[in-house]
Coordinates of C-alpha atoms (C1' of nucleotides) in Angstrom, one line a residue:
Chain A
M1 CA 77.4 112.6 86.1
N2 CA 77.4 108.7 85.9
I3 CA 77.5 107.3 82.4
K4 CA 75.5 104.3 83.5
E5 CA 72.7 106.5 84.4
Q6 CA 73.0 108.1 81.1
L7 CA 72.6 104.9 79.4
E8 CA 69.6 103.9 81.4
S9 CA 67.6 107.0 81.3
P10 CA 68.2 108.7 77.8
P11 CA 67.1 112.3 77.1
S12 CA 65.0 111.1 74.2
E13 CA 63.3 107.9 72.9
L14 CA 65.5 105.0 72.0
T15 CA 65.5 103.4 68.7
P16 CA 65.7 99.7 68.3
A17 CA 69.2 100.0 67.4
D18 CA 69.9 102.2 70.4
R19 CA 68.5 99.5 72.5
K20 CA 70.7 97.0 71.2
L21 CA 73.8 99.1 72.0
V22 CA 72.6 99.8 75.5
R23 CA 72.3 96.1 76.1
V24 CA 75.8 95.5 75.0
L25 CA 77.3 98.4 76.8
L26 CA 75.5 97.7 80.1
N27 CA 76.5 94.0 80.0
N28 CA 79.9 94.2 81.1
F29 CA 80.2 97.8 81.8
P30 CA 82.3 99.7 81.6
T31 CA 84.8 97.7 79.7
S32 CA 82.6 97.0 76.6
G33 CA 82.8 100.7 76.0
L34 CA 86.5 100.8 75.5
K35 CA 86.3 98.9 72.2
T36 CA 86.3 100.7 68.6
I37 CA 83.2 101.7 67.2
A38 CA 83.3 99.0 64.6
Q39 CA 83.7 96.3 67.3
L40 CA 80.9 97.6 69.3
A41 CA 78.7 97.9 66.3
K42 CA 79.4 94.3 65.3
D43 CA 78.7 93.0 69.0
A44 CA 75.3 95.0 69.0
G45 CA 74.6 93.8 65.4
V46 CA 74.2 97.4 64.2
S47 CA 76.2 99.6 61.8
D48 CA 78.9 102.1 62.8
P49 CA 76.9 105.1 62.1
S50 CA 74.2 103.9 64.5
V51 CA 76.8 103.9 67.3
L52 CA 77.9 107.4 66.4
R53 CA 74.3 108.6 66.5
F54 CA 73.5 106.9 69.7
I55 CA 76.7 108.2 71.3
K56 CA 75.5 111.8 70.2
K57 CA 72.1 111.2 71.6
I58 CA 73.3 110.4 75.1
G59 CA 75.4 113.7 75.1
F60 CA 78.8 113.3 73.7
S61 CA 79.7 115.0 70.4
R62 CA 82.5 112.7 69.7
Y63 CA 83.2 109.0 70.3
S64 CA 86.4 109.7 71.9
D65 CA 84.7 112.0 74.5
F66 CA 82.6 109.1 75.6
Q67 CA 85.4 106.8 75.9
S68 CA 87.6 109.4 78.0
A69 CA 84.6 109.9 80.2
L70 CA 84.3 106.1 80.6
V71 CA 87.9 105.9 81.6
K72 CA 87.8 108.7 83.9
Q73 CA 85.0 107.1 85.8
L74 CA 86.6 103.6 85.6
D75 CA 89.7 105.5 87.4
E76 CA 87.7 106.8 90.1
R77 CA 86.1 103.5 90.7
L78 CA 89.6 101.7 90.9
K79 CA 90.8 104.3 93.4
S80 CA 87.8 104.5 95.5
P81 CA 88.7 101.3 97.8
L82 CA 91.7 103.0 99.1
L83 CA 90.5 106.4 99.8
M84 CA 87.4 104.8 101.6
H85 CA 89.1 104.6 104.9
S86 CA 87.5 103.3 108.1
K87 CA 83.8 103.9 107.3
S88 CA 83.4 101.7 110.5
G89 CA 83.5 103.5 113.8
G90 CA 82.0 106.8 114.7
I91 CA 82.4 110.0 113.2
D92 CA 86.0 111.2 113.2
D93 CA 86.2 115.0 113.1
D94 CA 89.3 114.5 115.3
P95 CA 92.0 115.8 112.9
W96 CA 94.6 113.9 114.5
Q97 CA 92.9 110.6 113.9
H98 CA 91.9 111.6 110.4
T99 CA 95.2 112.8 109.4
A100 CA 96.9 109.7 110.8
E101 CA 94.5 107.6 108.8
S102 CA 94.8 109.3 105.5
T103 CA 98.5 109.4 105.9
M104 CA 98.4 105.5 106.1
D105 CA 96.3 105.4 102.9
A106 CA 98.9 107.7 101.2
V107 CA 101.6 105.2 102.3
A108 CA 99.6 102.3 101.0
G109 CA 98.8 104.1 98.0
S110 CA 102.5 104.9 97.3
E111 CA 103.7 101.3 97.5
P112 CA 102.5 100.3 94.0
L113 CA 104.5 103.5 92.5
V114 CA 107.8 101.9 93.6
I115 CA 109.5 100.0 90.9
K116 CA 111.8 97.3 92.2
Q117 CA 114.4 97.8 89.3
D118 CA 114.6 101.4 90.1
I119 CA 115.4 100.5 93.8
E120 CA 118.0 97.9 92.6
Q121 CA 119.6 100.2 90.5
L122 CA 119.7 103.1 92.9
V123 CA 121.1 100.6 95.6
E124 CA 123.8 99.5 93.1
W125 CA 124.7 103.1 92.5
L126 CA 125.0 103.9 96.1
S127 CA 127.1 100.8 96.7
E128 CA 129.9 102.5 94.6
K129 CA 131.7 104.0 97.6
N130 CA 134.2 105.9 95.3
K131 CA 131.3 108.0 93.8
K132 CA 130.1 111.1 95.7
V133 CA 126.5 111.3 97.0
I134 CA 124.9 114.5 97.3
C135 CA 121.5 115.0 99.0
F136 CA 119.4 118.2 98.5
G137 CA 115.7 119.0 99.2
G138 CA 113.4 121.9 99.6
R139 CA 111.9 123.7 102.4
F140 CA 110.3 120.6 104.0
S141 CA 111.8 117.9 101.9
G142 CA 115.1 119.2 102.8
F143 CA 114.8 117.4 106.1
L144 CA 114.3 114.2 104.3
A145 CA 117.5 114.9 102.4
G146 CA 119.2 115.3 105.7
Y147 CA 117.7 112.3 107.2
L148 CA 118.8 110.3 104.3
H149 CA 122.3 111.7 104.4
A150 CA 122.6 111.0 108.0
H151 CA 122.1 107.3 107.3
L152 CA 124.2 107.2 104.3
Q153 CA 127.1 109.0 106.0
I154 CA 127.1 106.0 108.5
L155 CA 127.1 103.3 105.6
R156 CA 129.7 104.8 103.3
P157 CA 132.1 107.8 102.8
N158 CA 131.7 110.6 100.3
T159 CA 128.2 111.7 101.1
K160 CA 127.1 115.3 101.6
C161 CA 124.1 117.0 102.3
I162 CA 123.5 120.6 101.0
T163 CA 122.0 123.1 103.3
S164 CA 122.5 126.5 101.9
S165 CA 122.9 128.1 98.5
L166 CA 126.5 128.7 98.7
E167 CA 127.0 125.0 99.4
L168 CA 124.8 124.2 96.4
S169 CA 126.7 126.0 93.8
D170 CA 130.2 125.0 95.2
T171 CA 129.1 121.4 95.4
L172 CA 127.6 121.4 91.9
L173 CA 130.7 122.7 90.4
D174 CA 132.7 119.8 92.0
L175 CA 130.3 116.9 90.7
K176 CA 132.1 114.5 88.5
P177 CA 130.5 112.2 86.1
G178 CA 129.0 109.2 87.7
D179 CA 128.5 110.9 91.1
I180 CA 125.0 110.6 92.5
F181 CA 122.7 113.7 93.0
I182 CA 119.7 113.0 95.0
Q183 CA 117.0 115.6 94.9
F184 CA 113.8 115.7 97.0
D185 CA 111.3 117.9 95.4
Y186 CA 107.5 117.6 96.2
R187 CA 104.3 119.7 95.5
R188 CA 105.0 123.5 95.6
Y189 CA 108.0 122.6 93.6
Q190 CA 110.9 125.1 94.0
Q191 CA 113.0 126.5 91.6
S192 CA 116.3 125.6 93.2
A193 CA 115.4 122.0 92.5
A194 CA 115.1 122.8 88.9
V195 CA 118.4 124.5 88.6
A196 CA 120.2 122.0 91.0
V197 CA 119.1 119.0 88.7
E198 CA 119.8 120.8 85.5
M199 CA 123.3 121.5 86.8
A200 CA 123.8 117.9 88.1
H201 CA 122.6 116.7 84.7
R202 CA 125.1 118.8 82.9
K203 CA 127.8 117.6 85.0
K204 CA 126.7 114.0 83.9
A205 CA 125.9 113.1 87.4
K206 CA 123.3 110.4 88.0
V207 CA 120.1 112.4 89.1
V208 CA 117.7 110.8 91.3
L209 CA 114.5 112.5 92.1
F210 CA 112.2 111.7 95.0
T211 CA 109.0 113.5 94.1
D212 CA 105.2 113.2 94.3
I213 CA 104.3 112.9 90.6
Y214 CA 105.9 111.6 87.6
D215 CA 105.1 114.5 85.3
S216 CA 107.7 116.7 87.1
P217 CA 109.1 119.2 84.6
L218 CA 112.5 117.9 85.7
R219 CA 111.6 114.5 84.1
N220 CA 113.9 114.4 81.2
K221 CA 117.0 115.7 83.3
V222 CA 116.5 112.9 85.8
D223 CA 117.9 109.3 85.5
L224 CA 115.7 107.8 88.1
T225 CA 112.5 108.6 89.8
I226 CA 111.0 107.6 93.0
S227 CA 107.6 108.9 93.7
S228 CA 105.0 108.9 96.5
L229 CA 101.8 110.5 97.3
V230 CA 101.7 113.4 99.4
D231 CA 97.8 114.1 99.8
T232 CA 96.2 113.7 103.2
S233 CA 93.2 115.3 104.8
S234 CA 95.5 117.8 106.5
P235 CA 95.9 121.2 104.7
F236 CA 99.7 120.3 104.6
D237 CA 101.2 117.6 102.4
T238 CA 102.4 114.5 104.0
L239 CA 106.1 113.4 103.7
V240 CA 105.5 110.1 105.5
P241 CA 105.4 108.0 102.4
A242 CA 108.7 109.5 101.2
M243 CA 110.2 108.9 104.6
V244 CA 109.1 105.2 104.5
Q245 CA 110.9 105.1 101.1
V246 CA 114.0 106.7 102.5
E247 CA 114.1 104.2 105.3
A248 CA 113.5 101.3 103.0
L249 CA 116.2 102.4 100.8
V250 CA 118.6 102.6 103.6
A251 CA 117.6 99.1 104.8
S252 CA 118.1 97.7 101.1
L253 CA 121.5 99.5 101.0
T254 CA 122.6 98.0 104.3
D255 CA 121.5 94.6 103.2
T256 CA 123.5 94.8 99.8
L257 CA 126.6 96.2 101.6
G258 CA 126.4 93.2 103.9
D259 CA 129.1 92.7 106.6
S260 CA 131.4 95.3 105.3
V261 CA 129.1 97.8 106.9
K262 CA 128.8 96.1 110.3
D263 CA 132.4 96.9 110.8
R264 CA 131.8 100.6 109.9
L265 CA 128.8 100.6 112.3
M266 CA 130.9 99.4 115.1
E267 CA 133.5 102.0 114.4
V268 CA 130.9 104.7 114.4
D269 CA 129.7 103.7 117.7
D270 CA 133.2 103.4 119.2
M271 CA 133.9 106.9 118.0
R272 CA 130.7 108.3 119.5
E273 CA 131.6 106.7 122.7
L274 CA 135.0 108.4 122.6
L275 CA 133.9 111.8 121.6
G276 CA 130.9 111.8 124.0
T277 CA 127.4 112.0 122.8
H278 CA 127.4 115.8 122.8
Y279 CA 129.1 117.0 119.8
F280 CA 127.4 118.8 116.9
S281 CA 128.1 118.3 113.2
N282 CA 129.3 121.5 111.5
N283 CA 126.0 123.3 110.9
Q284 CA 123.5 120.9 110.1
Q285 CA 122.0 118.8 112.9
E286 CA 123.5 117.8 116.2
Q287 CA 124.6 114.5 117.6
Chain B
M1 CA 99.6 86.0 84.3
N2 CA 99.2 89.4 86.0
I3 CA 100.4 92.3 83.8
K4 CA 101.6 94.3 86.7
E5 CA 103.9 91.6 87.6
Q6 CA 105.1 91.4 84.0
L7 CA 105.8 95.1 84.2
E8 CA 107.7 94.8 87.5
S9 CA 109.6 91.7 86.6
P10 CA 110.6 91.8 83.0
P11 CA 112.3 89.0 81.1
S12 CA 115.4 91.0 80.2
E13 CA 116.9 94.2 81.5
L14 CA 115.0 97.4 81.2
T15 CA 116.3 100.2 79.4
P16 CA 115.9 103.8 80.7
A17 CA 113.1 104.4 78.3
D18 CA 111.5 101.1 79.3
R19 CA 111.6 102.3 82.9
K20 CA 109.9 105.6 82.2
L21 CA 107.0 103.8 80.5
V22 CA 106.8 101.2 83.5
R23 CA 106.4 104.2 85.7
V24 CA 103.8 105.8 83.6
L25 CA 101.8 102.5 83.2
L26 CA 102.1 101.8 86.9
N27 CA 101.2 105.3 88.0
N28 CA 97.6 105.0 86.9
F29 CA 97.3 101.4 86.4
P30 CA 95.7 100.1 84.5
T31 CA 93.7 103.0 82.7
S32 CA 97.1 104.5 81.5
G33 CA 97.6 101.6 79.2
L34 CA 94.3 102.2 77.4
K35 CA 95.7 105.4 75.8
T36 CA 97.1 105.1 72.3
I37 CA 100.7 104.6 71.6
A38 CA 101.4 108.3 70.8
Q39 CA 99.7 109.5 74.1
L40 CA 101.5 106.9 76.1
A41 CA 104.7 107.9 74.5
K42 CA 104.3 111.4 74.9
D43 CA 103.4 111.0 78.8
A44 CA 106.5 108.9 79.2
G45 CA 108.6 111.3 77.3
V46 CA 109.7 108.7 74.8
S47 CA 109.1 108.0 71.2
D48 CA 106.4 105.8 69.7
P49 CA 108.7 102.8 68.6
S50 CA 110.3 102.8 72.3
V51 CA 106.7 101.9 73.4
L52 CA 106.4 99.3 70.7
R53 CA 109.7 97.8 71.7
F54 CA 108.8 97.8 75.4
I55 CA 105.6 96.0 74.7
K56 CA 107.3 93.4 72.7
K57 CA 109.8 93.0 75.5
I58 CA 107.2 92.1 77.9
G59 CA 105.6 89.6 75.8
F60 CA 103.1 91.1 73.6
S61 CA 103.4 90.9 69.7
R62 CA 101.2 93.8 69.1
Y63 CA 100.1 96.8 71.1
S64 CA 96.5 95.9 70.6
D65 CA 97.2 92.5 72.3
F66 CA 98.7 94.2 75.3
Q67 CA 95.6 96.5 75.5
S68 CA 93.1 93.6 75.3
A69 CA 95.1 91.9 78.0
L70 CA 94.8 95.0 80.1
V71 CA 91.1 95.2 79.7
K72 CA 90.6 91.5 80.2
Q73 CA 92.4 92.0 83.7
L74 CA 90.4 95.0 84.3
D75 CA 87.1 93.3 83.9
E76 CA 88.4 90.6 86.2
R77 CA 89.3 93.0 88.8
L78 CA 86.0 94.9 88.5
K79 CA 84.0 91.7 89.0
S80 CA 85.8 90.8 92.3
P81 CA 86.0 94.2 94.1
L82 CA 87.8 93.3 97.1
L83 CA 89.9 90.4 96.1
M84 CA 93.1 92.0 97.3
H85 CA 94.7 93.0 94.0
S86 CA 98.0 94.1 95.8
K87 CA 101.0 92.0 95.9
S88 CA 100.6 88.3 95.4
G89 CA 102.1 86.8 98.6
G90 CA 105.4 85.3 97.8
I91 CA 108.7 85.0 99.8
D92 CA 109.6 88.2 101.3
D93 CA 113.4 88.4 101.4
D94 CA 113.1 91.9 99.7
P95 CA 114.5 94.1 102.4
W96 CA 112.5 97.1 101.0
Q97 CA 109.3 95.3 101.2
H98 CA 109.9 93.9 104.5
T99 CA 111.1 97.1 106.0
A100 CA 108.2 99.1 104.7
E101 CA 105.7 96.4 106.0
S102 CA 107.3 96.4 109.5
T103 CA 107.3 100.1 109.4
M104 CA 103.7 100.2 108.9
D105 CA 103.4 97.7 111.8
A106 CA 105.2 100.2 113.9
V107 CA 102.8 102.9 113.0
A108 CA 99.9 100.8 113.7
G109 CA 101.5 99.9 117.1
S110 CA 102.2 103.4 118.0
E111 CA 98.7 104.5 117.6
P112 CA 97.3 103.3 120.9
L113 CA 100.5 104.9 122.8
V114 CA 98.8 108.3 122.0
I115 CA 96.7 109.8 124.6
K116 CA 94.1 112.2 123.3
Q117 CA 94.3 114.4 126.3
D118 CA 98.1 114.8 126.0
I119 CA 97.5 116.1 122.4
E120 CA 94.8 118.5 123.4
Q121 CA 97.0 119.8 125.8
L122 CA 99.9 120.2 123.6
V123 CA 97.7 121.7 121.0
E124 CA 96.4 124.2 123.6
W125 CA 100.0 125.2 124.7
L126 CA 101.0 125.7 121.0
S127 CA 98.1 127.9 120.3
E128 CA 99.4 130.6 122.8
K129 CA 101.1 132.5 120.2
N130 CA 102.9 134.7 122.9
K131 CA 104.9 131.9 124.3
K132 CA 108.0 130.8 122.6
V133 CA 108.4 127.3 121.1
I134 CA 111.7 125.6 120.8
C135 CA 112.3 122.6 119.0
F136 CA 115.4 120.2 119.6
G137 CA 116.4 116.8 118.5
G138 CA 119.2 114.3 118.1
R139 CA 121.3 113.1 115.3
F140 CA 118.3 111.6 113.5
S141 CA 115.5 112.9 115.4
G142 CA 116.9 116.4 114.8
F143 CA 115.3 116.3 111.5
L144 CA 111.9 115.8 112.9
A145 CA 112.6 118.7 115.2
G146 CA 113.3 120.9 112.2
Y147 CA 110.4 119.4 110.5
L148 CA 107.9 120.3 113.0
H149 CA 109.6 123.7 113.4
A150 CA 109.2 124.3 109.6
H151 CA 105.3 123.7 110.1
L152 CA 105.0 125.7 113.3
Q153 CA 106.9 128.7 111.8
I154 CA 104.1 129.0 109.2
L155 CA 101.4 128.7 111.9
R156 CA 102.6 130.9 114.5
P157 CA 105.3 133.2 115.3
N158 CA 108.0 132.8 118.2
T159 CA 109.4 129.3 117.2
K160 CA 112.8 128.3 116.9
C161 CA 114.8 125.1 116.2
I162 CA 118.1 124.6 117.6
T163 CA 120.7 123.2 115.3
S164 CA 124.0 123.8 117.1
S165 CA 125.4 123.7 120.6
L166 CA 126.0 127.3 120.8
E167 CA 122.4 128.0 119.9
L168 CA 121.4 125.4 122.6
S169 CA 122.9 127.2 125.5
D170 CA 121.8 130.6 124.5
T171 CA 118.4 129.6 123.8
L172 CA 118.1 127.8 127.1
L173 CA 119.3 130.9 129.0
D174 CA 116.5 133.0 127.4
L175 CA 113.9 130.4 128.4
K176 CA 110.9 132.1 130.2
P177 CA 108.4 130.3 132.3
G178 CA 105.5 129.0 130.2
D179 CA 107.7 128.7 127.1
I180 CA 107.4 125.3 125.3
F181 CA 110.5 123.2 124.9
I182 CA 109.9 120.2 122.5
Q183 CA 112.6 117.7 122.7
F184 CA 112.9 114.7 120.3
D185 CA 114.9 111.7 121.9
Y186 CA 114.8 108.1 120.7
R187 CA 116.8 105.1 121.3
R188 CA 120.6 105.7 121.6
Y189 CA 119.6 108.6 123.8
Q190 CA 122.0 111.4 123.7
Q191 CA 123.3 113.2 126.6
S192 CA 122.5 116.5 125.0
A193 CA 118.9 115.8 125.3
A194 CA 119.2 115.2 129.0
V195 CA 121.0 118.3 129.6
A196 CA 118.7 120.2 127.6
V197 CA 115.4 118.9 129.3
E198 CA 117.0 119.5 132.8
M199 CA 117.7 123.0 131.8
A200 CA 114.4 123.8 130.3
H201 CA 112.6 122.3 133.4
R202 CA 114.6 124.5 135.7
K203 CA 113.6 127.3 133.7
K204 CA 109.9 126.3 134.2
A205 CA 109.4 126.0 130.7
K206 CA 106.8 123.2 129.5
V207 CA 108.8 120.4 128.4
V208 CA 107.3 118.1 125.7
L209 CA 109.1 114.9 124.8
F210 CA 108.8 112.9 121.7
T211 CA 110.5 109.6 122.4
D212 CA 110.2 105.7 122.0
I213 CA 108.2 103.5 124.4
Y214 CA 111.0 102.6 126.7
D215 CA 111.3 104.6 129.9
S216 CA 113.7 107.6 129.3
P217 CA 115.5 108.9 132.2
L218 CA 114.2 112.0 131.4
R219 CA 110.5 111.1 132.2
N220 CA 110.2 113.0 135.6
K221 CA 111.6 116.2 134.3
V222 CA 109.0 116.2 131.5
D223 CA 105.6 117.7 131.4
L224 CA 104.3 115.7 128.6
T225 CA 105.4 112.8 126.6
I226 CA 104.5 111.4 123.1
S227 CA 105.7 108.2 122.4
S228 CA 106.1 105.9 119.4
L229 CA 107.6 102.6 118.4
V230 CA 110.9 102.7 116.6
D231 CA 111.6 98.9 115.8
T232 CA 111.6 97.5 112.4
S233 CA 113.2 94.9 110.6
S234 CA 115.9 97.2 109.5
P235 CA 119.0 97.4 111.3
F236 CA 118.2 101.2 111.8
D237 CA 115.2 102.5 113.9
T238 CA 112.3 104.0 112.1
L239 CA 111.1 107.5 112.8
V240 CA 108.1 107.1 110.6
P241 CA 105.6 106.6 113.4
A242 CA 107.1 109.7 115.1
M243 CA 106.7 111.6 111.7
V244 CA 103.0 110.7 111.5
Q245 CA 102.7 112.0 115.1
V246 CA 104.2 115.4 114.0
E247 CA 102.2 115.7 111.1
A248 CA 99.0 114.8 113.0
L249 CA 100.0 117.4 115.5
V250 CA 100.3 120.1 112.9
A251 CA 97.0 119.1 111.5
S252 CA 95.3 119.4 114.8
L253 CA 97.0 122.6 115.6
T254 CA 96.0 124.1 112.1
D255 CA 92.4 122.9 112.9
T256 CA 92.4 124.6 116.3
L257 CA 93.8 127.8 115.1
G258 CA 91.0 128.0 112.5
D259 CA 90.5 130.8 110.0
S260 CA 93.3 133.0 111.6
V261 CA 95.8 130.8 110.1
K262 CA 94.4 130.7 106.7
D263 CA 95.4 134.4 106.4
R264 CA 98.8 133.6 107.6
L265 CA 99.1 130.9 105.2
M266 CA 98.1 133.2 102.3
E267 CA 100.7 135.8 103.5
V268 CA 103.4 133.2 103.6
D269 CA 102.5 132.3 99.9
D270 CA 102.4 135.8 98.9
M271 CA 105.8 136.4 100.4
R272 CA 107.5 133.4 98.9
E273 CA 105.9 134.7 95.4
L274 CA 107.7 138.1 96.1
L275 CA 111.0 136.5 97.3
G276 CA 111.2 134.2 94.6
T277 CA 111.4 130.5 95.5
H278 CA 115.2 130.4 95.7
Y279 CA 116.1 131.9 99.0
F280 CA 117.9 129.8 101.8
S281 CA 117.0 130.4 105.3
N282 CA 120.1 131.3 107.4
N283 CA 121.8 127.8 108.2
Q284 CA 119.2 125.3 108.3
Q285 CA 117.2 124.4 105.3
E286 CA 116.3 126.1 102.1
Q287 CA 113.3 127.6 100.6
Chain C
dT1 C1' 140.1 107.8 72.6
dG2 C1' 138.3 104.9 69.5
dT3 C1' 135.1 101.1 68.5
dG4 C1' 131.4 97.9 68.7
dA5 C1' 127.0 97.3 70.8
dT6 C1' 122.9 99.1 72.5
dA7 C1' 119.3 102.4 72.8
dT8 C1' 116.4 105.8 71.1
dG9 C1' 114.5 108.9 67.8
dT10 C1' 112.9 110.5 62.9
dA11 C1' 110.6 109.6 58.9
dT12 C1' 107.6 107.0 56.4
dG13 C1' 104.5 103.5 54.9
dT14 C1' 100.3 100.8 56.0
dT15 C1' 96.4 100.0 58.3
dT16 C1' 92.5 101.2 61.4
dT17 C1' 89.3 104.3 63.0
dA18 C1' 86.2 107.7 63.3
dT19 C1' 83.0 110.5 60.7
dT20 C1' 80.3 112.3 56.9
dA21 C1' 77.2 112.0 53.0
dC22 C1' 73.9 109.8 50.9
dA23 C1' 70.9 105.9 49.6
dT24 C1' 67.7 102.6 51.2
dA25 C1' 64.5 100.5 54.2
dA26 C1' 60.9 100.6 57.6
dA27 C1' 57.4 102.8 60.1
dA28 C1' 53.7 106.0 60.7
dT29 C1' 50.2 109.0 58.8
dT30 C1' 46.6 110.4 55.9
Chain D
dA1 C1' 48.3 102.8 49.2
dA2 C1' 51.1 106.9 48.7
dT3 C1' 53.7 109.9 51.2
dT4 C1' 56.1 111.7 54.7
dT5 C1' 58.9 110.8 58.6
dT6 C1' 62.1 108.3 60.8
dA7 C1' 65.6 104.8 61.2
dT8 C1' 69.4 102.3 59.4
dG9 C1' 73.0 100.8 56.5
dT10 C1' 76.6 101.5 52.5
dA11 C1' 80.4 103.6 50.9
dA12 C1' 83.5 107.3 50.7
dT13 C1' 87.1 110.0 53.1
dA14 C1' 89.9 112.2 56.1
dA15 C1' 92.4 111.6 60.4
dA16 C1' 94.7 108.8 63.6
dA17 C1' 97.1 104.9 64.9
dC18 C1' 100.2 101.3 64.5
dA19 C1' 104.1 99.5 62.8
dT20 C1' 108.7 99.3 60.3
dA21 C1' 113.2 100.6 58.5
dC22 C1' 116.9 103.4 59.0
dA23 C1' 119.7 107.0 61.0
dT24 C1' 121.6 109.0 65.1
dA25 C1' 123.0 109.2 69.6
dT26 C1' 124.5 107.0 73.7
dC27 C1' 126.9 103.8 76.5
dA28 C1' 130.4 100.2 77.8
dC29 C1' 134.6 98.6 77.1
dA30 C1' 139.1 98.0 75.4

DNA sequence: TGTGATATGTATGTTTTATTACATAAAATT
DNA sequence: AATTTTATGTAATAAAACATACATATCACA
């Protein structure tokens, strides 16, 4: 229920003090309601208890309840412009179109979640070619881990992507302090992720987590988090924003590595030429 | 001065605790900053004083100053709803930003390349659960093949993803007329793709090709092509538009399959519950 | 491996803030 | 005009929130 409406159509008669309060609250709604009782009372020219009584009259038992409701509504209002996609054009019950559009929204919405400093930090870590880099992910996000790894492999030595549980334990055992462990873990969080992160953390590796929300239970075992939205209109979550981040990361790293990587790229091309384009890597994905 | 910018480009280096706070604050900006110090500290997983120190670092002498600034900015933003509160122009030599943006362009540019009839056709084919579906891709695009397969596997039986050359030949031999062979092949086309498509075509399978816009030599052996752009500012190509297509395809298929798939999704969830969340599939990616 | 510097948390003091109880003022009613 | 009813403010209090000092832990570097 809209608080503005609650203010405008109260359940019972308003007293003069109430009316003063309504005027103040409505006159730059809703931020005026974020103040303290004392401030609000002063602005309206009434006493503190009058504020309390009014708040109770419109249906909140505590002042803080009123404020939280206000903030919640504020949040929705701030988020709506993004979520309101393509109100122009006809009805789209076309799931393809619909999914594609809401995926774009997710990408746009994920952009502000990225913290420049985090990226810089991560790129710096990844530039240290003598440190190992391990990529690992879940059922779906595992492909992103592989995708990142496929790029990293070209840019630097000492990278690995974990694709089986045996490999996981072996690799974790070998981790040295300062190595980088990159974990992908999105909604429907997987226990293997928690275990891996915990172990990597114990080994004093730098743990990087690509995930969808910040409040992952892994939070305090993780040195750096890169988060993205996963919600779409589809029954499945989207990993497109995450993939954008992976590609952007690769671009940043390439940029930082500079010319040294050009040579390596050449070499890779030459070698592919020699080996023919038909080889498969050990057990992961093919060339 | 914009507080968001202040958060993103602090005057001095950020400590780990600072970064946690930045993330939380940015995550639900700006309402997350309206909380009390204690709540904010708890959300970020740091202590109260860390919050205070951070607030001082970004230029506020008291916490309440920070909050007032936040509210003030909030007010402005609410008064000018669509005044583009995203990034403030500026030079764009940041490769991350640059790549992300040009990737979005690629996605937008790929949209008109999709032909609705093709999608409908493909969805129809994939709805035939008695036909086999084989996914296959290249060095990078192989992950997309895997990603598609991981979804298809949930939606229907008889799906397979090829991850090694042995598997490739065996699987191709077993193809029956009417089976569906989905090939991903993007710039730096790979010979394995040509061979596979040729074979699948001879076996009278339906060959679907996900590729980029340039005419692939495979075009005439292929029954259906879904193309996307791969160019970005990054030295590497992007597969993001292709991934959007894969997800949109999955959404369309889910929509078409309707309720029958709901039950299957339930079953999958139940089974995951029973098996625990820690198993790995044979050699591909883990659960 | 030890040492200085930095970062972070714990404990604590001080101020605000919300809330209640009660007294006073205003209004309505007879 | 007196009395009841309603509205409002004052003052007290308990809870919480902010802020600080200090101790501990962590990190960087020699």
